[in-house]
PDB file of C-alpha atoms in Angstrom:
ATOM      1  CA  MET A   1     -99.015  51.098-171.436  1.00  0.00           C
ATOM      2  CA  GLY A   2     -97.744  47.763-170.157  1.00  0.00           C
ATOM      3  CA  HIS A   3     -94.704  46.933-168.064  1.00  0.00           C
ATOM      4  CA  LEU A   4     -92.355  44.018-168.720  1.00  0.00           C
ATOM      5  CA  TYR A   5     -90.074  42.766-165.951  1.00  0.00           C
ATOM      6  CA  PHE A   6     -87.220  40.745-167.471  1.00  0.00           C
ATOM      7  CA  VAL A   7     -85.449  38.754-164.724  1.00  0.00           C
ATOM      8  CA  ARG A   8     -82.174  36.891-164.960  1.00  0.00           C
ATOM      9  CA  HIS A   9     -82.183  33.568-163.118  1.00  0.00           C
ATOM     10  CA  GLY A  10     -80.685  33.241-159.648  1.00  0.00           C
ATOM     11  CA  GLN A  11     -77.121  32.057-159.192  1.00  0.00           C
ATOM     12  CA  ALA A  12     -76.631  28.773-161.029  1.00  0.00           C
ATOM     13  CA  SER A  13     -73.878  26.174-160.581  1.00  0.00           C
ATOM     14  CA  LEU A  14     -70.842  27.384-162.533  1.00  0.00           C
ATOM     15  CA  GLY A  15     -68.068  24.801-162.304  1.00  0.00           C
ATOM     16  CA  ALA A  16     -70.415  21.971-161.279  1.00  0.00           C
ATOM     17  CA  ALA A  17     -71.317  18.978-163.440  1.00  0.00           C
ATOM     18  CA  ASP A  18     -74.735  20.537-164.112  1.00  0.00           C
ATOM     19  CA  TYR A  19     -74.649  24.325-164.450  1.00  0.00           C
ATOM     20  CA  ASP A  20     -78.398  24.394-165.167  1.00  0.00           C
ATOM     21  CA  GLN A  21     -79.349  24.181-161.502  1.00  0.00           C
ATOM     22  CA  LEU A  22     -79.819  26.952-158.969  1.00  0.00           C
ATOM     23  CA  SER A  23     -77.384  27.035-156.091  1.00  0.00           C
ATOM     24  CA  PRO A  24     -78.810  27.463-152.573  1.00  0.00           C
ATOM     25  CA  LEU A  25     -77.906  31.153-152.820  1.00  0.00           C
ATOM     26  CA  GLY A  26     -79.650  31.362-156.204  1.00  0.00           C
ATOM     27  CA  GLU A  27     -82.845  30.096-154.587  1.00  0.00           C
ATOM     28  CA  GLN A  28     -82.497  32.660-151.793  1.00  0.00           C
ATOM     29  CA  GLN A  29     -81.953  35.505-154.289  1.00  0.00           C
ATOM     30  CA  SER A  30     -85.069  34.536-156.219  1.00  0.00           C
ATOM     31  CA  LEU A  31     -87.180  34.079-153.094  1.00  0.00           C
ATOM     32  CA  ARG A  32     -86.044  37.472-151.856  1.00  0.00           C
ATOM     33  CA  LEU A  33     -87.111  39.095-155.146  1.00  0.00           C
ATOM     34  CA  GLY A  34     -90.555  37.570-154.767  1.00  0.00           C
ATOM     35  CA  GLU A  35     -90.803  38.814-151.190  1.00  0.00           C
ATOM     36  CA  HIS A  36     -89.807  42.303-152.344  1.00  0.00           C
ATOM     37  CA  TRP A  37     -92.510  42.326-155.004  1.00  0.00           C
ATOM     38  CA  GLN A  38     -95.052  40.961-152.560  1.00  0.00           C
ATOM     39  CA  ALA A  39     -94.280  43.856-150.220  1.00  0.00           C
ATOM     40  CA  GLN A  40     -94.752  46.226-153.179  1.00  0.00           C
ATOM     41  CA  ASP A  41     -98.126  44.574-153.901  1.00  0.00           C
ATOM     42  CA  LEU A  42     -97.007  43.833-157.457  1.00  0.00           C
ATOM     43  CA  ARG A  43     -99.029  41.258-159.374  1.00  0.00           C
ATOM     44  CA  PHE A  44     -98.397  39.850-162.838  1.00  0.00           C
ATOM     45  CA  ASP A  45    -100.978  39.382-165.558  1.00  0.00           C
ATOM     46  CA  ALA A  46     -98.787  36.968-167.529  1.00  0.00           C
ATOM     47  CA  VAL A  47     -95.613  34.960-166.908  1.00  0.00           C
ATOM     48  CA  ILE A  48     -93.174  33.633-169.539  1.00  0.00           C
ATOM     49  CA  THR A  49     -89.943  31.673-169.085  1.00  0.00           C
ATOM     50  CA  GLY A  50     -87.295  29.943-171.114  1.00  0.00           C
ATOM     51  CA  THR A  51     -87.268  26.154-170.984  1.00  0.00           C
ATOM     52  CA  MET A  52     -84.199  25.684-168.774  1.00  0.00           C
ATOM     53  CA  LYS A  53     -84.313  24.253-165.245  1.00  0.00           C
ATOM     54  CA  ARG A  54     -82.803  27.363-163.723  1.00  0.00           C
ATOM     55  CA  HIS A  55     -85.569  29.473-165.258  1.00  0.00           C
ATOM     56  CA  ALA A  56     -88.318  27.286-163.786  1.00  0.00           C
ATOM     57  CA  GLN A  57     -86.575  27.103-160.418  1.00  0.00           C
ATOM     58  CA  THR A  58     -86.151  30.880-160.297  1.00  0.00           C
ATOM     59  CA  LEU A  59     -89.812  31.417-161.110  1.00  0.00           C
ATOM     60  CA  ALA A  60     -90.901  28.896-158.473  1.00  0.00           C
ATOM     61  CA  ALA A  61     -88.888  30.727-155.790  1.00  0.00           C
ATOM     62  CA  ILE A  62     -90.169  34.140-156.916  1.00  0.00           C
ATOM     63  CA  GLN A  63     -93.750  32.933-156.797  1.00  0.00           C
ATOM     64  CA  HIS A  64     -93.202  31.374-153.383  1.00  0.00           C
ATOM     65  CA  GLY A  65     -92.006  34.750-152.130  1.00  0.00           C
ATOM     66  CA  MET A  66     -94.945  36.527-153.757  1.00  0.00           C
ATOM     67  CA  ARG A  67     -97.422  33.923-152.467  1.00  0.00           C
ATOM     68  CA  THR A  68     -98.827  33.554-155.958  1.00  0.00           C
ATOM     69  CA  GLN A  69     -98.975  30.787-158.516  1.00  0.00           C
ATOM     70  CA  HIS A  70     -99.091  31.496-162.262  1.00  0.00           C
ATOM     71  CA  ALA A  71     -98.955  28.947-165.026  1.00  0.00           C
ATOM     72  CA  ALA A  72     -96.016  30.058-167.155  1.00  0.00           C
ATOM     73  CA  LEU A  73     -95.787  30.023-170.933  1.00  0.00           C
ATOM     74  CA  THR A  74     -92.447  28.452-171.909  1.00  0.00           C
ATOM     75  CA  TRP A  75     -90.640  30.084-174.829  1.00  0.00           C
ATOM     76  CA  PRO A  76     -87.586  28.276-176.260  1.00  0.00           C
ATOM     77  CA  GLY A  77     -86.340  31.519-177.813  1.00  0.00           C
ATOM     78  CA  LEU A  78     -85.582  32.734-174.287  1.00  0.00           C
ATOM     79  CA  ASP A  79     -83.046  29.971-173.628  1.00  0.00           C
ATOM     80  CA  GLU A  80     -79.405  30.853-173.104  1.00  0.00           C
ATOM     81  CA  TYR A  81     -76.649  30.141-175.616  1.00  0.00           C
ATOM     82  CA  ASP A  82     -74.390  27.184-174.783  1.00  0.00           C
ATOM     83  CA  ALA A  83     -71.272  28.814-173.342  1.00  0.00           C
ATOM     84  CA  GLN A  84     -69.256  25.604-173.526  1.00  0.00           C
ATOM     85  CA  ALA A  85     -70.130  25.154-177.207  1.00  0.00           C
ATOM     86  CA  VAL A  86     -69.168  28.783-177.885  1.00  0.00           C
ATOM     87  CA  ILE A  87     -65.766  28.320-176.270  1.00  0.00           C
ATOM     88  CA  SER A  88     -65.186  24.942-177.949  1.00  0.00           C
ATOM     89  CA  ALA A  89     -65.841  26.539-181.339  1.00  0.00           C
ATOM     90  CA  ILE A  90     -62.695  28.669-180.964  1.00  0.00           C
ATOM     91  CA  GLN A  91     -60.649  26.373-178.717  1.00  0.00           C
ATOM     92  CA  PRO A  92     -61.381  22.707-179.443  1.00  0.00           C
ATOM     93  CA  GLY A  93     -60.691  20.139-176.768  1.00  0.00           C
ATOM     94  CA  ASN A  94     -61.651  19.793-173.148  1.00  0.00           C
ATOM     95  CA  LEU A  95     -61.378  23.052-171.243  1.00  0.00           C
ATOM     96  CA  ALA A  96     -60.687  22.514-167.549  1.00  0.00           C
ATOM     97  CA  LYS A  97     -63.474  23.792-165.320  1.00  0.00           C
ATOM     98  CA  PRO A  98     -62.409  27.090-163.717  1.00  0.00           C
ATOM     99  CA  THR A  99     -61.609  26.859-160.020  1.00  0.00           C
ATOM    100  CA  THR A 100     -59.340  29.875-159.457  1.00  0.00           C
ATOM    101  CA  PRO A 101     -59.673  33.616-160.134  1.00  0.00           C
ATOM    102  CA  GLU A 102     -57.226  33.309-163.031  1.00  0.00           C
ATOM    103  CA  GLY A 103     -59.140  30.319-164.360  1.00  0.00           C
ATOM    104  CA  TYR A 104     -62.385  32.293-164.368  1.00  0.00           C
ATOM    105  CA  LYS A 105     -60.679  35.239-166.110  1.00  0.00           C
ATOM    106  CA  GLN A 106     -59.451  32.900-168.844  1.00  0.00           C
ATOM    107  CA  TYR A 107     -62.900  31.328-169.161  1.00  0.00           C
ATOM    108  CA  PHE A 108     -64.627  34.666-169.678  1.00  0.00           C
ATOM    109  CA  ARG A 109     -61.910  35.922-172.058  1.00  0.00           C
ATOM    110  CA  LEU A 110     -62.566  32.887-174.240  1.00  0.00           C
ATOM    111  CA  LEU A 111     -66.319  33.336-173.930  1.00  0.00           C
ATOM    112  CA  ARG A 112     -66.147  36.966-175.050  1.00  0.00           C
ATOM    113  CA  ASP A 113     -64.006  36.024-178.056  1.00  0.00           C
ATOM    114  CA  GLY A 114     -66.259  33.115-178.960  1.00  0.00           C
ATOM    115  CA  LEU A 115     -69.406  35.201-178.706  1.00  0.00           C
ATOM    116  CA  ALA A 116     -67.930  37.906-180.949  1.00  0.00           C
ATOM    117  CA  GLN A 117     -67.012  35.322-183.581  1.00  0.00           C
ATOM    118  CA  TRP A 118     -70.436  33.634-183.364  1.00  0.00           C
ATOM    119  CA  MET A 119     -72.171  36.988-183.773  1.00  0.00           C
ATOM    120  CA  ALA A 120     -69.994  37.790-186.793  1.00  0.00           C
ATOM    121  CA  GLY A 121     -70.762  34.428-188.384  1.00  0.00           C
ATOM    122  CA  VAL A 122     -67.137  33.296-188.189  1.00  0.00           C
ATOM    123  CA  VAL A 123     -67.911  30.172-186.128  1.00  0.00           C
ATOM    124  CA  SER A 124     -70.963  27.931-185.762  1.00  0.00           C
ATOM    125  CA  PRO A 125     -70.958  26.421-182.247  1.00  0.00           C
ATOM    126  CA  GLN A 126     -72.131  22.817-182.239  1.00  0.00           C
ATOM    127  CA  GLY A 127     -75.800  22.353-181.418  1.00  0.00           C
ATOM    128  CA  MET A 128     -76.547  26.086-181.393  1.00  0.00           C
ATOM    129  CA  PRO A 129     -78.625  28.264-183.711  1.00  0.00           C
ATOM    130  CA  SER A 130     -77.006  30.981-185.742  1.00  0.00           C
ATOM    131  CA  TYR A 131     -76.779  34.343-184.025  1.00  0.00           C
ATOM    132  CA  THR A 132     -79.508  35.680-186.319  1.00  0.00           C
ATOM    133  CA  GLU A 133     -81.785  32.840-185.229  1.00  0.00           C
ATOM    134  CA  PHE A 134     -80.912  33.437-181.572  1.00  0.00           C
ATOM    135  CA  VAL A 135     -81.854  37.111-181.883  1.00  0.00           C
ATOM    136  CA  GLN A 136     -85.100  36.198-183.620  1.00  0.00           C
ATOM    137  CA  GLY A 137     -86.038  33.935-180.716  1.00  0.00           C
ATOM    138  CA  VAL A 138     -85.712  36.852-178.307  1.00  0.00           C
ATOM    139  CA  VAL A 139     -87.453  39.310-180.640  1.00  0.00           C
ATOM    140  CA  SER A 140     -90.351  36.878-181.074  1.00  0.00           C
ATOM    141  CA  ALA A 141     -90.889  36.880-177.299  1.00  0.00           C
ATOM    142  CA  LEU A 142     -90.886  40.685-177.222  1.00  0.00           C
ATOM    143  CA  ASP A 143     -93.341  40.759-180.139  1.00  0.00           C
ATOM    144  CA  HIS A 144     -95.604  38.292-178.327  1.00  0.00           C
ATOM    145  CA  VAL A 145     -95.682  40.474-175.213  1.00  0.00           C
ATOM    146  CA  ARG A 146     -96.589  43.582-177.202  1.00  0.00           C
ATOM    147  CA  GLN A 147     -99.234  41.858-179.300  1.00  0.00           C
ATOM    148  CA  GLN A 148    -100.888  39.624-176.710  1.00  0.00           C
ATOM    149  CA  HIS A 149    -100.542  41.303-173.318  1.00  0.00           C
ATOM    150  CA  GLU A 150    -100.995  44.463-171.318  1.00  0.00           C
ATOM    151  CA  GLY A 151    -100.543  45.245-167.662  1.00  0.00           C
ATOM    152  CA  HIS A 152     -97.608  43.628-165.876  1.00  0.00           C
ATOM    153  CA  VAL A 153     -95.689  40.805-167.549  1.00  0.00           C
ATOM    154  CA  LEU A 154     -92.848  38.775-166.031  1.00  0.00           C
ATOM    155  CA  ILE A 155     -90.184  37.010-168.106  1.00  0.00           C
ATOM    156  CA  VAL A 156     -87.566  34.796-166.436  1.00  0.00           C
ATOM    157  CA  SER A 157     -84.606  34.048-168.682  1.00  0.00           C
ATOM    158  CA  SER A 158     -80.806  34.349-168.836  1.00  0.00           C
ATOM    159  CA  GLY A 159     -78.167  37.005-169.370  1.00  0.00           C
ATOM    160  CA  GLY A 160     -77.735  36.450-173.110  1.00  0.00           C
ATOM    161  CA  PRO A 161     -81.403  36.865-174.075  1.00  0.00           C
ATOM    162  CA  ILE A 162     -81.866  39.814-171.703  1.00  0.00           C
ATOM    163  CA  ALA A 163     -78.785  41.605-173.063  1.00  0.00           C
ATOM    164  CA  THR A 164     -80.034  40.878-176.587  1.00  0.00           C
ATOM    165  CA  ALA A 165     -83.458  42.327-175.763  1.00  0.00           C
ATOM    166  CA  VAL A 166     -81.884  45.512-174.397  1.00  0.00           C
ATOM    167  CA  ALA A 167     -79.601  45.819-177.430  1.00  0.00           C
ATOM    168  CA  GLN A 168     -82.541  45.369-179.806  1.00  0.00           C
ATOM    169  CA  VAL A 169     -84.677  47.962-178.042  1.00  0.00           C
ATOM    170  CA  LEU A 170     -81.792  50.456-177.941  1.00  0.00           C
ATOM    171  CA  HIS A 171     -80.630  49.606-181.491  1.00  0.00           C
ATOM    172  CA  THR A 172     -77.065  48.951-180.368  1.00  0.00           C
ATOM    173  CA  SER A 173     -74.478  46.659-181.948  1.00  0.00           C
ATOM    174  CA  PRO A 174     -74.103  42.951-181.118  1.00  0.00           C
ATOM    175  CA  GLU A 175     -70.733  43.763-179.550  1.00  0.00           C
ATOM    176  CA  ILE A 176     -72.434  46.027-177.029  1.00  0.00           C
ATOM    177  CA  SER A 177     -74.739  43.170-176.062  1.00  0.00           C
ATOM    178  CA  ILE A 178     -71.663  41.160-175.003  1.00  0.00           C
ATOM    179  CA  GLU A 179     -70.708  43.908-172.561  1.00  0.00           C
ATOM    180  CA  LEU A 180     -74.278  44.094-171.266  1.00  0.00           C
ATOM    181  CA  ASN A 181     -74.311  40.324-170.872  1.00  0.00           C
ATOM    182  CA  MET A 182     -71.080  40.235-168.868  1.00  0.00           C
ATOM    183  CA  ARG A 183     -72.462  42.821-166.426  1.00  0.00           C
ATOM    184  CA  MET A 184     -75.700  40.955-165.713  1.00  0.00           C
ATOM    185  CA  ARG A 185     -76.213  40.017-162.069  1.00  0.00           C
ATOM    186  CA  ASN A 186     -78.174  37.037-160.797  1.00  0.00           C
ATOM    187  CA  SER A 187     -81.851  37.735-160.103  1.00  0.00           C
ATOM    188  CA  ALA A 188     -81.422  41.252-161.566  1.00  0.00           C
ATOM    189  CA  VAL A 189     -84.450  42.984-163.047  1.00  0.00           C
ATOM    190  CA  SER A 190     -84.510  44.907-166.331  1.00  0.00           C
ATOM    191  CA  GLU A 191     -87.768  46.765-166.819  1.00  0.00           C
ATOM    192  CA  PHE A 192     -89.395  47.846-170.071  1.00  0.00           C
ATOM    193  CA  SER A 193     -92.565  49.769-170.758  1.00  0.00           C
ATOM    194  CA  PHE A 194     -94.437  48.679-173.866  1.00  0.00           C
ATOM    195  CA  THR A 195     -97.240  49.596-176.212  1.00  0.00           C
ATOM    196  CA  PRO A 196     -98.538  47.533-179.141  1.00  0.00           C
ATOM    197  CA  LYS A 197     -95.909  49.269-181.294  1.00  0.00           C
ATOM    198  CA  ARG A 198     -92.702  49.215-179.273  1.00  0.00           C
ATOM    199  CA  HIS A 199     -90.772  48.567-176.068  1.00  0.00           C
ATOM    200  CA  SER A 200     -88.846  51.243-174.154  1.00  0.00           C
ATOM    201  CA  LEU A 201     -86.128  50.528-171.606  1.00  0.00           C
ATOM    202  CA  VAL A 202     -86.930  51.811-168.103  1.00  0.00           C
ATOM    203  CA  SER A 203     -84.142  50.225-166.037  1.00  0.00           C
ATOM    204  CA  PHE A 204     -81.359  47.682-166.503  1.00  0.00           C
ATOM    205  CA  ASN A 205     -79.787  45.078-164.230  1.00  0.00           C
ATOM    206  CA  SER A 206     -81.259  46.417-160.982  1.00  0.00           C
ATOM    207  CA  LEU A 207     -81.349  44.594-157.642  1.00  0.00           C
ATOM    208  CA  PRO A 208     -83.918  46.465-155.535  1.00  0.00           C
ATOM    209  CA  HIS A 209     -84.451  43.362-153.391  1.00  0.00           C
ATOM    210  CA  LEU A 210     -80.780  43.145-152.373  1.00  0.00           C
ATOM    211  CA  GLU A 211     -80.151  46.815-151.583  1.00  0.00           C
ATOM    212  CA  THR A 212     -79.931  46.277-147.857  1.00  0.00           C
ATOM    213  CA  ARG A 213     -77.026  45.767-145.496  1.00  0.00           C
ATOM    214  CA  ILE A 214     -77.937  42.161-144.749  1.00  0.00           C
ATOM    215  CA  HIS A 215     -78.253  41.226-148.422  1.00  0.00           C
ATOM    216  CA  LYS A 216     -75.209  42.993-149.916  1.00  0.00           C
ATOM    217  CA  ASP A 217     -73.199  39.733-149.943  1.00  0.00           C
ATOM    218  CA  TRP A 218     -75.881  38.008-152.031  1.00  0.00           C
ATOM    219  CA  VAL A 219     -74.848  39.818-155.238  1.00  0.00           C
ATOM    220  CA  THR A 220     -73.370  37.394-157.798  1.00  0.00           C
ATOM    221  CA  PHE A 221     -72.708  37.294-161.534  1.00  0.00           C
ATOM    222  CA  ALA A 222     -72.849  33.601-162.535  1.00  0.00           C
TER     223      ALA A 222
END
């Protein structure tokens, strides 16, 4: 039986000109995860990431903390949906970048609504695949892990693909995956066991590396 560790990237740069960039805290979160795994003497037999900068940066920090260096297989099906395109599909025009608590609440209300409509096939966000195609990209990565690997496998991706993977393994509705997605924390680990036939969920959205008094303020969601 193999074990898949599905990691969400460290804190990115919500509200900045380029979201696809780890913040200094995001780098610290990822480094800390690597240090935790190094202390546990965990080693990976294969590493896979999406193609986004924040995925590569998260992996680099994890590997620095683990004192290891793996060549990663990049898998486009593990890339995140375009949140701005999702929101624009239901509210055309320029949406002001959120800077206040109320602004962030409005942003995520729109995102939830847009995701639900995309999943139902009501809207087609510009530049994005259909929801069916998005799901297939994630499923193809899971299939690859089962068919080509054993031992310990690390995937670094984003909240949307990880929530989709959990929903597929648990056979839940797309709407449930939205709720899972919104609860995902930066650098969180979701663990699956796998055989050539199937994956099974072991844990979801855990932060074993931040469960200390000095790291409690490092927990973030974006």
